[in-house]
Amino acid sequence: MRRRTSLVSVLAATALAVTGCGLTDDGAKPGVAAEVDGRSVELSRVDQTVHDYCSLLESEPTAPSYARAAVRAQIAWNWAQAVAVEELADEYDLTLPGKVAPAAIKRNWGVGPDDDSFESFEWLSWIGQRLGQPLEQIGTRALADGRSAGDAQTAAEVGEAVVDEWLEENAVVLNPVFGTQQDGKVFTGDDLSAAYSGVARAGEELALETDDEGAIYERLAGLPASEVCGSPLEQAAPVG
């Protein structure tokens, strides 16, 4: 979700516990997936994107499989992180990319402007642009201010921590339908936030954290097909 564009990782993932956070009539409007700093994203948009993303995975036999609920939660969270990166841009001297070129979306996802799913992958690409190099730039700057250094991976992790701290300070709210986050990394609404097979394509791996791929396989294989994002698992065997 572990990596990031991300899907995204296509996403990227986080360090903020959201237990107890919810969208209610007293706060954000029902139907809102996530809200922070006066900005929000609708559940309907997240769900359409999940549908389009999972449909793409289903067409790729070697693609990884996920619990659909985990993908849904991760997309909402990565959107919030992307918002945080935009809000931190001036402080960290970031020059963020603008509109994603259709040619880039076609190259990365195989989806063009005439495809019904184009809007979903355009949005995922927008999120991914903010969870890639910008996170490394934030981390590099933070490390420099602390008079220490690190490699690109370390910088990205530090950048992510800065982003998650900003989200916590600015009271990010996620719809309780997503469940909660375990150790600030993996959503545990259905405890299936790890891919089962293979390695996700660059820029498409979602918050993956697991010590037991066999157990992940067993749980994914036990889900109804409608709850799996990716290829059917009936004939699959655990990765060795």
Short mmCIF file of C-alpha atoms in Angstrom, two decimals, residues 74-170:
data_model
loop_
_atom_site.label_atom_id
_atom_site.label_comp_id
_atom_site.label_asym_id
_atom_site.label_seq_id
_atom_site.Cartn_x
_atom_site.Cartn_y
_atom_site.Cartn_z
CA GLN A 74 -5.24 2.48 1.29
CA ILE A 75 -6.44 4.66 -1.57
CA ALA A 76 -8.30 6.94 0.84
CA TRP A 77 -5.26 7.18 3.09
CA ASN A 78 -2.86 7.85 0.22
CA TRP A 79 -5.13 10.65 -0.98
CA ALA A 80 -4.82 12.26 2.46
CA GLN A 81 -1.04 11.91 2.29
CA ALA A 82 -1.01 13.54 -1.15
CA VAL A 83 -2.96 16.49 0.26
CA ALA A 84 -0.41 16.79 3.06
CA VAL A 85 2.45 16.86 0.55
CA GLU A 86 0.76 19.74 -1.29
CA GLU A 87 0.32 21.66 1.96
CA LEU A 88 3.99 21.10 2.85
CA ALA A 89 5.30 22.10 -0.58
CA ASP A 90 6.23 25.69 0.27
CA GLU A 91 7.92 24.77 3.54
CA TYR A 92 10.08 22.15 1.83
CA ASP A 93 10.65 24.05 -1.44
CA LEU A 94 8.84 21.43 -3.53
CA THR A 95 7.88 21.96 -7.13
CA LEU A 96 5.02 19.56 -7.61
CA PRO A 97 3.99 18.24 -11.01
CA GLY A 98 0.79 19.56 -12.53
CA LYS A 99 -1.78 17.71 -14.58
CA VAL A 100 -0.75 14.18 -15.43
CA ALA A 101 -0.13 13.77 -19.15
CA PRO A 102 -2.51 11.29 -20.83
CA ALA A 103 0.51 9.69 -22.52
CA ALA A 104 2.03 8.93 -19.12
CA ILE A 105 -1.20 7.36 -17.90
CA LYS A 106 -1.38 5.24 -21.03
CA ARG A 107 2.24 4.17 -20.60
CA ASN A 108 1.92 3.30 -16.91
CA TRP A 109 -1.58 1.86 -16.81
CA GLY A 110 -2.47 1.00 -20.38
CA VAL A 111 -5.51 3.27 -20.16
CA GLY A 112 -6.25 6.13 -22.54
CA PRO A 113 -8.61 9.14 -22.49
CA ASP A 114 -11.27 7.18 -24.36
CA ASP A 115 -11.42 4.45 -21.70
CA ASP A 116 -14.19 4.64 -19.09
CA SER A 117 -11.62 4.10 -16.33
CA PHE A 118 -9.31 6.93 -17.42
CA GLU A 119 -10.44 9.33 -14.69
CA SER A 120 -9.66 6.78 -11.97
CA PHE A 121 -6.12 6.18 -13.20
CA GLU A 122 -5.56 9.88 -13.75
CA TRP A 123 -6.43 10.38 -10.08
CA LEU A 124 -4.21 7.53 -8.95
CA SER A 125 -1.39 9.00 -11.01
CA TRP A 126 -1.90 12.39 -9.36
CA ILE A 127 -1.65 10.75 -5.95
CA GLY A 128 1.38 8.73 -6.98
CA GLN A 129 3.26 11.79 -8.20
CA ARG A 130 3.02 13.26 -4.70
CA LEU A 131 4.06 10.08 -2.92
CA GLY A 132 7.17 9.41 -4.98
CA GLN A 133 9.98 11.92 -5.38
CA PRO A 134 8.31 14.62 -3.24
CA LEU A 135 8.46 12.34 -0.20
CA GLU A 136 12.16 11.78 -0.79
CA GLN A 137 12.70 15.53 -1.12
CA ILE A 138 10.88 16.22 2.13
CA GLY A 139 12.92 13.53 3.87
CA THR A 140 16.20 14.77 2.43
CA ARG A 141 15.46 18.26 3.68
CA ALA A 142 14.44 16.98 7.11
CA LEU A 143 17.59 14.89 7.38
CA ALA A 144 19.75 17.85 6.35
CA ASP A 145 18.11 20.04 8.99
CA GLY A 146 18.96 17.36 11.51
CA ARG A 147 22.57 17.28 10.28
CA SER A 148 22.39 13.63 9.33
CA ALA A 149 22.19 11.86 5.99
CA GLY A 150 20.57 8.81 4.50
CA ASP A 151 19.93 6.99 1.24
CA ALA A 152 16.87 7.50 -0.96
CA GLN A 153 14.85 4.84 0.89
CA THR A 154 15.63 6.40 4.26
CA ALA A 155 14.75 9.84 2.92
CA ALA A 156 11.40 8.56 1.63
CA GLU A 157 10.60 6.99 5.01
CA VAL A 158 11.52 10.19 6.84
CA GLY A 159 9.44 12.19 4.37
CA GLU A 160 6.51 9.91 4.99
CA ALA A 161 6.88 10.38 8.74
CA VAL A 162 6.83 14.17 8.26
CA VAL A 163 3.67 13.87 6.16
CA ASP A 164 1.96 11.63 8.70
CA GLU A 165 2.87 13.99 11.52
CA TRP A 166 1.30 16.84 9.57
CA LEU A 167 -1.86 14.78 9.07
CA GLU A 168 -2.06 14.04 12.77
CA GLU A 169 -1.58 17.69 13.67
CA ASN A 170 -4.27 18.70 11.18
#
